[in-house]
Short mmCIF file of C-alpha atoms in Angstrom, two decimals:
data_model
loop_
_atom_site.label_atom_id
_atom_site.label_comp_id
_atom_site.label_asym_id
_atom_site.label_seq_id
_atom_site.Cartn_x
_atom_site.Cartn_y
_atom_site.Cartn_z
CA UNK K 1 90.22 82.69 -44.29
CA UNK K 2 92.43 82.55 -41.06
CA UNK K 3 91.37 80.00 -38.30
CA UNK K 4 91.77 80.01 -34.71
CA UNK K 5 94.17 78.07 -32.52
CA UNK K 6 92.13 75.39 -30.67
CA UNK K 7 94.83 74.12 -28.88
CA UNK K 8 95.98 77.74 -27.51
CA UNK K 9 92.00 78.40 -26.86
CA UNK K 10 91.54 75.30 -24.48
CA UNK K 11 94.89 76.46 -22.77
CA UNK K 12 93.73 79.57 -22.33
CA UNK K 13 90.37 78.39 -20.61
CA UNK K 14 91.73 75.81 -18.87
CA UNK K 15 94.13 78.50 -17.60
CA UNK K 16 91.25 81.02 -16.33
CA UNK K 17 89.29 77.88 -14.93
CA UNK K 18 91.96 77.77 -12.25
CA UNK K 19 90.94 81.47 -11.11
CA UNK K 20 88.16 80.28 -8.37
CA UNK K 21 88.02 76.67 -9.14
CA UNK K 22 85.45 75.40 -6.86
CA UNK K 23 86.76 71.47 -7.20
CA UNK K 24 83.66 70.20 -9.14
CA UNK K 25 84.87 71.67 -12.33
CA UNK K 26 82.83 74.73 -11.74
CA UNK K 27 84.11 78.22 -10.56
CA UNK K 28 83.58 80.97 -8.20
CA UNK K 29 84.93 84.31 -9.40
CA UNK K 30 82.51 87.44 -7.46
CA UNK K 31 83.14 90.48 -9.07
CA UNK K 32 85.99 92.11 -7.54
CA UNK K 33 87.13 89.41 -5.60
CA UNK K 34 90.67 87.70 -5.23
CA UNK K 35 89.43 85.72 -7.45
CA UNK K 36 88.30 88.06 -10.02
CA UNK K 37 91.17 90.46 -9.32
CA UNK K 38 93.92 87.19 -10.33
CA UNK K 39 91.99 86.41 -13.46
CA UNK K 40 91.75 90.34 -14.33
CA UNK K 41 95.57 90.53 -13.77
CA UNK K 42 96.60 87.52 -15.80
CA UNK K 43 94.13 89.10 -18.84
CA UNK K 44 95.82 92.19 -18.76
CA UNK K 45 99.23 89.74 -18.93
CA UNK K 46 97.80 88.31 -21.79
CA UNK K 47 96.96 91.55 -23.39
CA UNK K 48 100.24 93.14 -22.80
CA UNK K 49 102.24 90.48 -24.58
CA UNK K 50 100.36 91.15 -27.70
CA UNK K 51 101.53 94.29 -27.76
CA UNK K 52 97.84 95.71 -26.66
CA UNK K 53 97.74 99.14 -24.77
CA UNK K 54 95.94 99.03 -21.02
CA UNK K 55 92.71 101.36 -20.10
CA UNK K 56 90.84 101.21 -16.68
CA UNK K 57 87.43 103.61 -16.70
CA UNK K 58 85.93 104.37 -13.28
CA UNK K 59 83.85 101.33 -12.90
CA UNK K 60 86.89 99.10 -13.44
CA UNK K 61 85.94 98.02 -16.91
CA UNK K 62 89.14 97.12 -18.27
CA UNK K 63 89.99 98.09 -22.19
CA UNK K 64 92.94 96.59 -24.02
CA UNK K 65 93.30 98.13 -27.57
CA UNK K 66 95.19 96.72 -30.58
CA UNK K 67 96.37 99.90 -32.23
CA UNK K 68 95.10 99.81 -36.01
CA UNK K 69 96.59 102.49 -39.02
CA UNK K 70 93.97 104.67 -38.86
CA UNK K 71 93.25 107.17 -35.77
CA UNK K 72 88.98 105.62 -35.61
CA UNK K 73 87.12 104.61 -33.51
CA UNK K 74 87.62 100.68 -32.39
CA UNK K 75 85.69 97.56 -33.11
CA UNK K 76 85.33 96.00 -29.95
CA UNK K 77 84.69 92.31 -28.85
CA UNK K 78 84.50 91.16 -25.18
CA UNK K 79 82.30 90.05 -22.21
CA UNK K 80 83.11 89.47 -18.78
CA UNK K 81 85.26 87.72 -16.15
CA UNK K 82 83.17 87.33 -13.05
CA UNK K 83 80.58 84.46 -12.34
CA UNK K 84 77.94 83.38 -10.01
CA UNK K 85 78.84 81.19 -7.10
CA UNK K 86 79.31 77.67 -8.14
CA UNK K 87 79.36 78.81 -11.58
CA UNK K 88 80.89 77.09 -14.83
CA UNK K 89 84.33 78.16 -16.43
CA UNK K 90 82.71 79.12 -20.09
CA UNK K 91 79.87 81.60 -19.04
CA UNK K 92 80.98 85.55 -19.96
CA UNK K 93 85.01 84.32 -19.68
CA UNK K 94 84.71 82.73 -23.03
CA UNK K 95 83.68 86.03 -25.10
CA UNK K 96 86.99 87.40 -23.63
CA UNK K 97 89.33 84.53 -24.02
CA UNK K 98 88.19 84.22 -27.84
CA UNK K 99 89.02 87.66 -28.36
CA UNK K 100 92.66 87.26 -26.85
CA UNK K 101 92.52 84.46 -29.12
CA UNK K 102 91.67 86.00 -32.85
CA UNK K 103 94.04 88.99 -31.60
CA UNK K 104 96.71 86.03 -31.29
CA UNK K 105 95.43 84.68 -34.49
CA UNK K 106 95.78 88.06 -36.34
CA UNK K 107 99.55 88.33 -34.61
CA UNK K 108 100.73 85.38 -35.57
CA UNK K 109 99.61 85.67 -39.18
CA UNK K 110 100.84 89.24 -39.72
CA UNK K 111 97.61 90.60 -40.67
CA UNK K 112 97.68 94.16 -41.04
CA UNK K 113 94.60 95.99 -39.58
CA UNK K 114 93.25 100.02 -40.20
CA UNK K 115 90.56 100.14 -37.28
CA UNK K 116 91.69 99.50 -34.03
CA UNK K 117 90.70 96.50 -31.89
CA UNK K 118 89.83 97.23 -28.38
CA UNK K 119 88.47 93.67 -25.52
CA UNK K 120 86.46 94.79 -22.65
CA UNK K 121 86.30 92.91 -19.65
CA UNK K 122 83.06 94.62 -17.79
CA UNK K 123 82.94 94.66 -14.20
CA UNK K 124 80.11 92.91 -12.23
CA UNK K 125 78.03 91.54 -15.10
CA UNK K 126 76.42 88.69 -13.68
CA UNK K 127 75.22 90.81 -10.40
CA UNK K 128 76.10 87.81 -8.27
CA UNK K 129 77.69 89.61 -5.72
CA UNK K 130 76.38 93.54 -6.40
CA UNK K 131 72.82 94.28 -7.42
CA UNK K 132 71.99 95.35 -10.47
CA UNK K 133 73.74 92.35 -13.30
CA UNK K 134 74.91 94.46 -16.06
CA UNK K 135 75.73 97.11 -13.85
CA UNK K 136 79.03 98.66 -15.56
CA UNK K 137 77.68 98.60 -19.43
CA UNK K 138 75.15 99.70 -17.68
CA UNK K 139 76.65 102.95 -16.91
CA UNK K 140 78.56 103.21 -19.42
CA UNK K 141 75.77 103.74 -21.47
CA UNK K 142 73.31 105.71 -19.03
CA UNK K 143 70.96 102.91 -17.56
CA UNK K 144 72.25 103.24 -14.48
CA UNK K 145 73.31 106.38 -12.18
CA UNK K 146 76.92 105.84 -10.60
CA UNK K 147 76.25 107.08 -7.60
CA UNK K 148 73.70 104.77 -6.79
CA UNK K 149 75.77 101.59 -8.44
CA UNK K 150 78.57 102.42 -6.12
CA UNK K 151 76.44 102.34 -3.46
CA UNK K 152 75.30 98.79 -3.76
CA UNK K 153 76.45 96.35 -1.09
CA UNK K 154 77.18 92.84 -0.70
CA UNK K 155 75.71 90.53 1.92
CA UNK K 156 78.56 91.30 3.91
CA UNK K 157 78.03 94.56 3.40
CA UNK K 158 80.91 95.95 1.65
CA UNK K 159 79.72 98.74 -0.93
CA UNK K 160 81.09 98.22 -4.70
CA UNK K 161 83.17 101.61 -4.03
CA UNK K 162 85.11 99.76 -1.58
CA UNK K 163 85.46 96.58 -3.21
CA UNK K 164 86.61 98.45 -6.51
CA UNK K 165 89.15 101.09 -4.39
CA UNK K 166 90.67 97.70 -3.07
CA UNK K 167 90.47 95.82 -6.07
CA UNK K 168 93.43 98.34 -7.53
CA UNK K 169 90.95 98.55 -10.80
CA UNK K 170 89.48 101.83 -9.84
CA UNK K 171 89.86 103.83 -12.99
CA UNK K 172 89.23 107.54 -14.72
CA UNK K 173 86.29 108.19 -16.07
CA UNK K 174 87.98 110.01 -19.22
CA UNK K 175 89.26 106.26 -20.15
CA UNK K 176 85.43 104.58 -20.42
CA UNK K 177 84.47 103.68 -24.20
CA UNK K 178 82.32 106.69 -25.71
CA UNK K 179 82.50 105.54 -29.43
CA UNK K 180 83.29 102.10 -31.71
CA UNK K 181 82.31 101.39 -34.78
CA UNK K 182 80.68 97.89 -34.02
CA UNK K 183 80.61 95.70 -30.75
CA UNK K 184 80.64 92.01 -31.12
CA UNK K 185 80.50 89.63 -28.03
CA UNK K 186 80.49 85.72 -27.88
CA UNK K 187 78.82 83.92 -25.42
CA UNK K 188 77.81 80.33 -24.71
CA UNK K 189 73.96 79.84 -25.41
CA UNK K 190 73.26 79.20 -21.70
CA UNK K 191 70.28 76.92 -23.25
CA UNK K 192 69.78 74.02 -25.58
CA UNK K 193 68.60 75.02 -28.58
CA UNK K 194 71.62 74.52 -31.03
CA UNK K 195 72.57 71.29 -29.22
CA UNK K 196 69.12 70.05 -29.92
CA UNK K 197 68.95 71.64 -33.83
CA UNK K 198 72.94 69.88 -34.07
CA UNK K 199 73.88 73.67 -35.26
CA UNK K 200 77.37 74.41 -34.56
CA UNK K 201 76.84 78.74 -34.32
CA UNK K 202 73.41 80.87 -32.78
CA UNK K 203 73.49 84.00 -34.44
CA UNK K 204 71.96 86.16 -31.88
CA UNK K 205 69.12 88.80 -33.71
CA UNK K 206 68.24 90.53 -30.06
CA UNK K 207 67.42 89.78 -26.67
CA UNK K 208 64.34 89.05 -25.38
CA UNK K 209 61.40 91.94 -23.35
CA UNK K 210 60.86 90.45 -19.94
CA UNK K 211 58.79 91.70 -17.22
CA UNK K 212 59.37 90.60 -13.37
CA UNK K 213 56.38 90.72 -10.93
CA UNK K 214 56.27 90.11 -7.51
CA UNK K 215 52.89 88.84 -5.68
CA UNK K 216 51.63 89.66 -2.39
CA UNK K 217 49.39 87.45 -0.21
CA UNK K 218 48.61 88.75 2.87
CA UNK K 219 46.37 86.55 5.29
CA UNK K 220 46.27 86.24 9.57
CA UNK K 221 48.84 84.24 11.29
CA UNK K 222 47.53 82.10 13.81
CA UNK K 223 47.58 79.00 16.36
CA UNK K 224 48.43 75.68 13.11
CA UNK K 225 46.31 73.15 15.99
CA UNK K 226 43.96 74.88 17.33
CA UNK K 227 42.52 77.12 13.99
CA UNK K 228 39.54 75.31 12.66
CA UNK K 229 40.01 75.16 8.79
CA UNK K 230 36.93 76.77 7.65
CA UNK K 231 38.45 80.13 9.91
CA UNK K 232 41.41 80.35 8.67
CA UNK K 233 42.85 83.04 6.00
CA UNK K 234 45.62 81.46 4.73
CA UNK K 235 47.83 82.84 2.39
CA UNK K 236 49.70 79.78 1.37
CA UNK K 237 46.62 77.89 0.30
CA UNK K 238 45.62 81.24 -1.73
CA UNK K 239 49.59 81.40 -3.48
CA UNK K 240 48.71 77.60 -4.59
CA UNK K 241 45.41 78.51 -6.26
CA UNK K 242 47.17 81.46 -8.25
CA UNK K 243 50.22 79.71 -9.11
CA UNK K 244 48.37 77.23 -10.46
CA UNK K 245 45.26 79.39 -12.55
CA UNK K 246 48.73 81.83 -13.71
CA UNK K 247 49.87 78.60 -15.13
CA UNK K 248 47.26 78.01 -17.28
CA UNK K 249 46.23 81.06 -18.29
CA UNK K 250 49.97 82.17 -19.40
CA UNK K 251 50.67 78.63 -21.00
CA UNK K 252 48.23 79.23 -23.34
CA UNK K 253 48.77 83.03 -25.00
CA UNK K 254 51.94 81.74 -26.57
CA UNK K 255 53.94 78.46 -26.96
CA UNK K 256 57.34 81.07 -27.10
CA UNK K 257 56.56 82.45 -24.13
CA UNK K 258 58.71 81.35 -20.95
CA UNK K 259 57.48 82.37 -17.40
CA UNK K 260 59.37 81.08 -13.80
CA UNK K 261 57.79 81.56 -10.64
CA UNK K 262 61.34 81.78 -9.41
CA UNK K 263 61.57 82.64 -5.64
CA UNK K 264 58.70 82.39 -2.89
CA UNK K 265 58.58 84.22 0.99
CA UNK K 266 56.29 82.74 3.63
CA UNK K 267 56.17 84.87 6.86
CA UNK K 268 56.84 83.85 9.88
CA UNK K 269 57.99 80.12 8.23
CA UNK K 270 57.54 78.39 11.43
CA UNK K 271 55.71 75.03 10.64
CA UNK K 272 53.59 75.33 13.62
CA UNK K 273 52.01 78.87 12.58
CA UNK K 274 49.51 79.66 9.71
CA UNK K 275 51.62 81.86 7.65
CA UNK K 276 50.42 85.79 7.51
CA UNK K 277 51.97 86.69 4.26
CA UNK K 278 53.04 84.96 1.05
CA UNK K 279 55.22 86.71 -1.73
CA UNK K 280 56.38 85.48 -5.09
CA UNK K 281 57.76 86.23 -7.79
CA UNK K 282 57.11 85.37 -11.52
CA UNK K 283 59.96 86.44 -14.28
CA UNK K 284 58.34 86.47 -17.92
CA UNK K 285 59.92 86.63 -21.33
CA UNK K 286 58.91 87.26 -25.01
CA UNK K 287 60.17 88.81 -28.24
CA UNK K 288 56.92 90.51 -28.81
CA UNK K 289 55.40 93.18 -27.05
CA UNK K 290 52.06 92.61 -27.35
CA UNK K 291 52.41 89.16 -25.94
CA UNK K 292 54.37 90.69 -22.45
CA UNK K 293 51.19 93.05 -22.71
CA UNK K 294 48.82 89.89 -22.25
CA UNK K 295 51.19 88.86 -19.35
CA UNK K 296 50.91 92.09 -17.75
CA UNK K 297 47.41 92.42 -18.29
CA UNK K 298 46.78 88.79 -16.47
CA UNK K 299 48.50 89.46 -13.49
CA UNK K 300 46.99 93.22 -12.60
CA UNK K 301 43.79 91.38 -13.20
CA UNK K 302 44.01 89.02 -10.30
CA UNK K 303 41.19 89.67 -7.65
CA UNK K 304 41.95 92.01 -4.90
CA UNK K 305 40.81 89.24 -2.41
CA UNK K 306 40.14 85.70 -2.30
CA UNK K 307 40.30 82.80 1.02
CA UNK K 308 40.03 85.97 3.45
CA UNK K 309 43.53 87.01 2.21
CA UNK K 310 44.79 90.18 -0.09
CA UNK K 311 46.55 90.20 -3.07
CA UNK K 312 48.99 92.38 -4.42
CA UNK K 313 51.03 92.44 -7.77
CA UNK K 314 53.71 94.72 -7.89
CA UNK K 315 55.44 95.34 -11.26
CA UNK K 316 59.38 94.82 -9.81
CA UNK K 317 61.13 95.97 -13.47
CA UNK K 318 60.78 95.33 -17.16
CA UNK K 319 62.74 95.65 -20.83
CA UNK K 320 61.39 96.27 -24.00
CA UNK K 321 63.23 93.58 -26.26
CA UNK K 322 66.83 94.89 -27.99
CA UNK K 323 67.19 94.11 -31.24
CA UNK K 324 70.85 93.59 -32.48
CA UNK K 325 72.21 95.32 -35.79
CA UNK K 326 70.85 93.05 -38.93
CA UNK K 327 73.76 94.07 -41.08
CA UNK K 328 75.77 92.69 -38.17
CA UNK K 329 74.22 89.69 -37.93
CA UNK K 330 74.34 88.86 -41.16
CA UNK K 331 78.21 89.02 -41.44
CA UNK K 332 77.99 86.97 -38.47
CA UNK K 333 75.88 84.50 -40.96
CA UNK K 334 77.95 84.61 -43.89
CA UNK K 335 81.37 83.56 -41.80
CA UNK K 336 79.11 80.91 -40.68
CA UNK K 337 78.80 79.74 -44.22
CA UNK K 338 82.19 80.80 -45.54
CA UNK K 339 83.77 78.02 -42.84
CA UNK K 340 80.65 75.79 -43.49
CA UNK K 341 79.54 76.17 -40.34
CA UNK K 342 75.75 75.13 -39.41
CA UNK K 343 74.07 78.25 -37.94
CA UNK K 344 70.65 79.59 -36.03
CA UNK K 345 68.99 82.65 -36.29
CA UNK K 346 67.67 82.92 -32.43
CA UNK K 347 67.05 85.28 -29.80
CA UNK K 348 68.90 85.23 -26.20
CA UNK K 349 66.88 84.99 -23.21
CA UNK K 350 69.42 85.68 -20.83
CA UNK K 351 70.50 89.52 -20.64
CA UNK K 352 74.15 90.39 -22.04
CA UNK K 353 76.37 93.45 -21.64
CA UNK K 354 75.69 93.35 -25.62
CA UNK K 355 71.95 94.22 -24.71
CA UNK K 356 73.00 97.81 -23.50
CA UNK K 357 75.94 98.49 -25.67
CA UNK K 358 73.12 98.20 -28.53
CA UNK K 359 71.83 101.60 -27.52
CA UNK K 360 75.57 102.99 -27.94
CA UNK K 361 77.18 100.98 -30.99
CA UNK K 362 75.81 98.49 -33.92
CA UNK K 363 76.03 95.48 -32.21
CA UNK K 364 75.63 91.85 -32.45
CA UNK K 365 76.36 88.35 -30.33
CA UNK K 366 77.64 84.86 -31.42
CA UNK K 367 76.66 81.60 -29.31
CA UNK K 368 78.14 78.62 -29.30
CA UNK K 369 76.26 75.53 -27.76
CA UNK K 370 75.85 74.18 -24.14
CA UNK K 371 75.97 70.72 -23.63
CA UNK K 372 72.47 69.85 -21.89
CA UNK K 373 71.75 73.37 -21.93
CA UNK K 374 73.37 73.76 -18.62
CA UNK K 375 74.22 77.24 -17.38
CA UNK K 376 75.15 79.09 -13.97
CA UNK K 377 75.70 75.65 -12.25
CA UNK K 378 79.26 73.89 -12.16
CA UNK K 379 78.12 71.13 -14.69
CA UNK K 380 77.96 73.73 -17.34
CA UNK K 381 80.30 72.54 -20.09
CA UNK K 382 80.96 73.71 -23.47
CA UNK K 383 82.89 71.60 -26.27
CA UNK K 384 86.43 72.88 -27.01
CA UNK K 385 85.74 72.49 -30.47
CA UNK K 386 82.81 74.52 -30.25
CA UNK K 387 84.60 77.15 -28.65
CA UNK K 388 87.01 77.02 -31.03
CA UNK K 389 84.45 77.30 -33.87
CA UNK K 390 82.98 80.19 -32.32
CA UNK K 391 86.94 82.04 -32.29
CA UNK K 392 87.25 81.54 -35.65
CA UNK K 393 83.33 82.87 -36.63
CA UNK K 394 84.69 85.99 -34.02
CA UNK K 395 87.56 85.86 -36.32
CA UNK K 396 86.02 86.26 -39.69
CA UNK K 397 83.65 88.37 -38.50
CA UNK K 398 85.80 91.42 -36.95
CA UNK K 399 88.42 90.86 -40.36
CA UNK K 400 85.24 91.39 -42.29
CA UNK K 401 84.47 94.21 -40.66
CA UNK K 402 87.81 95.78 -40.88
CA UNK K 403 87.59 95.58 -44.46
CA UNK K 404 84.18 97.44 -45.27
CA UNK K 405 85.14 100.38 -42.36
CA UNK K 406 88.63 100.77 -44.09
CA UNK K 407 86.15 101.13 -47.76
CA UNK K 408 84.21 103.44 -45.78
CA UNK K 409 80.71 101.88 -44.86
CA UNK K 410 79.15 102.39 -42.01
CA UNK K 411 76.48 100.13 -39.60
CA UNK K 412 73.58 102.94 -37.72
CA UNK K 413 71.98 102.08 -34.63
CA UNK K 414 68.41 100.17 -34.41
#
């Protein structure tokens, strides 16, 4: 077995931490910003002095292949380079960096490999700055339509055409991925399950179905003094009622299930008015579909009326859960074992590029812990020697792989 350089790793993220560095140990890296542009250019730096060939496709995904002996399709590892604002330095970046990092691995030790190995940095993953998150996998693999991703703006109202014209990363379309033999991307876990089972690798079996409503209360604005209580139809009061029964009623289908009431609209938010409308939204998540089902089927139940006010659920989007490729995952498991590893058989309940690249190639993910299970906030923090652990599992796993495509086997889609 080869191991990874955890010395070189931390270098290497300590390096891209500086691209956006907010000064709290977090970083800010919008897609397609300065930011993201400096850390894209110093990746295809990194890339080149491997001896790794360049590719930009049309939505400025950026491919750097490792030429193998045989003329096949790649194996391909990779993630993303962009953040949220205030993010941390390991979220997305790190499935990229430990690629560079088992290529340098596999230089260095004069490994000989058959299949080529292609990184991809996708553009605009985390949909921090463009709407939709996932947006270039996305289209890569037909979930979204182009057109309409390039017209999406920012809130300063720059399209992502003209942020990815000025970025310098607009590519050909010819150059996008159409076919790999496997796709393997590592990720920090983003939550604290393997810090709380002390397991040092998740092997990731899917991502979860999840289902995001929005609710609509809409009552009578009027005078906050003078409005006797018992006239009132206020849609506040009515949001509180159903907050709380959804609450209860979804806390009790299923002690997997996870549900945020994550952002809330009161119009005309002036404290002296009785608001006139009320919207929020609740975000739900399961493996199982008949348990999202019993989520749906709970909020289109809720009355059309109640406190003199109207209420309206609007189903805002869904997926069905994605299941990653078993065989996959159980390489994935065995490296885990073969380095003696501790490992976790989980589901991710965050969405991954790996979610839609499932539809196109056998795919799986690796996670490596988060310390608190903090994510998407600038105290996010991942061990070094976790990282490093999850390089050398990346490692393993693609050498592994090289070996049974060279002999000829094959991984189908699920």
């Amino acid at each position: 077995m080869y191991k990874c350089n955890s010395r070189r790793l931390q270098a290497l993220i300590e390096q891209f931490s500086q691209f956006g560095a907010t000064g709290n140990g977090g970083v800010t890296r919008l897609s397609l910003s300065n930011e993201d542009v400096l850390a894209r250019n110093y990746f295809c730096e990194c890339c080149k002095a491997l001896g790794m060939d360049i590719q930009v496709d049309d939505m400025g995904n950026i491919y750097a292949t490792l030429p193998g002996k045989k003329n096949v399709p790649p194996i391909v590892m990779g993630s993303h380079l962009d953040s949220v604002e205030k993010g941390g330095k390991f979220d997305g970046v790190l499935g990229v960096l430990t690629a560079i990092e088992a290529i340098q691995a596999i230089k260095e030790n004069d490994i000989e490999i058959d299949i080529p190995l292609t990184i991809i940095n996708f553009t605009n993953e985390e949909g921090a700055r463009f709407d939709p998150a996932m947006m270039s996998s996305g289209v890569i693999t037909a979930k979204f339509d182009k057109d309409k991703m390039l017209q999406s703006t920012d809130k300063n109202g720059m399209s992502f055409r003209e942020a990815l014209q000025a970025s310098g990363y607009k590519g050909k379309k010819e150059n996008r991925l159409t076919e790999a033999l496997a796709y393997l991307e590592l990720h920090i876990e983003q939550g604290p399950v393997l810090e709380a089972k002390q397991c040092d690798i998740g092997v990731v079996e899917g991502v979860l179905g999840m289902v995001c409503y929005e609710i609509t209360i809409t009552g009578q604005s009027n005078h906050a003094g003078t409005t006797p209580m018992s006239m009132r139809k206020d849609p506040m009061i009515v949001a509180s009622t159903i907050l709380k029964e959804l609450y209860e009623q979804l806390g009790k289908i299923d002690e997997q299930l996870v549900f945020t009431f994550g952002r809330m609209n009161v119009s005309p938010n002036i404290h002296t008015v009785i608001p006139n409308k009320v919207t929020f939204t609740i975000d739900s998540r399961h493996q199982k579909p008949e348990v999202m089902q019993q989520v749906e089927d709970i909020l289109n139940a809720l009355p059309e009326t109640a406190g003199g006010c109207h209420i309206q659920p609007v189903k805002l989007w869904g997926r069905d859960t994605v299941y990653f490729d078993s065989a996959i995952c159980n390489e994935v498991e065995r490296a885990c074992q073969s380095f003696g590893y501790s490992s976790h058989r989980m589901f991710s309940g965050a969405g991954h590029d790996a979610q839609y690249m499932a539809s196109m190639v056998p795919s799986a993910m690796i996670f490596v812990p988060s310390i608190q299970g903090k994510s998407h906030c600038e105290e996010e923090e991942t061990a070094f020697e976790d990282c490093a652990k999850g390089a050398d599992i990346l490692l393993e796993t693609v050498l592994t792989l090289q070996t049974k495509f060279s002999m000829g086997e094959t991984y189908t889609l699920h």
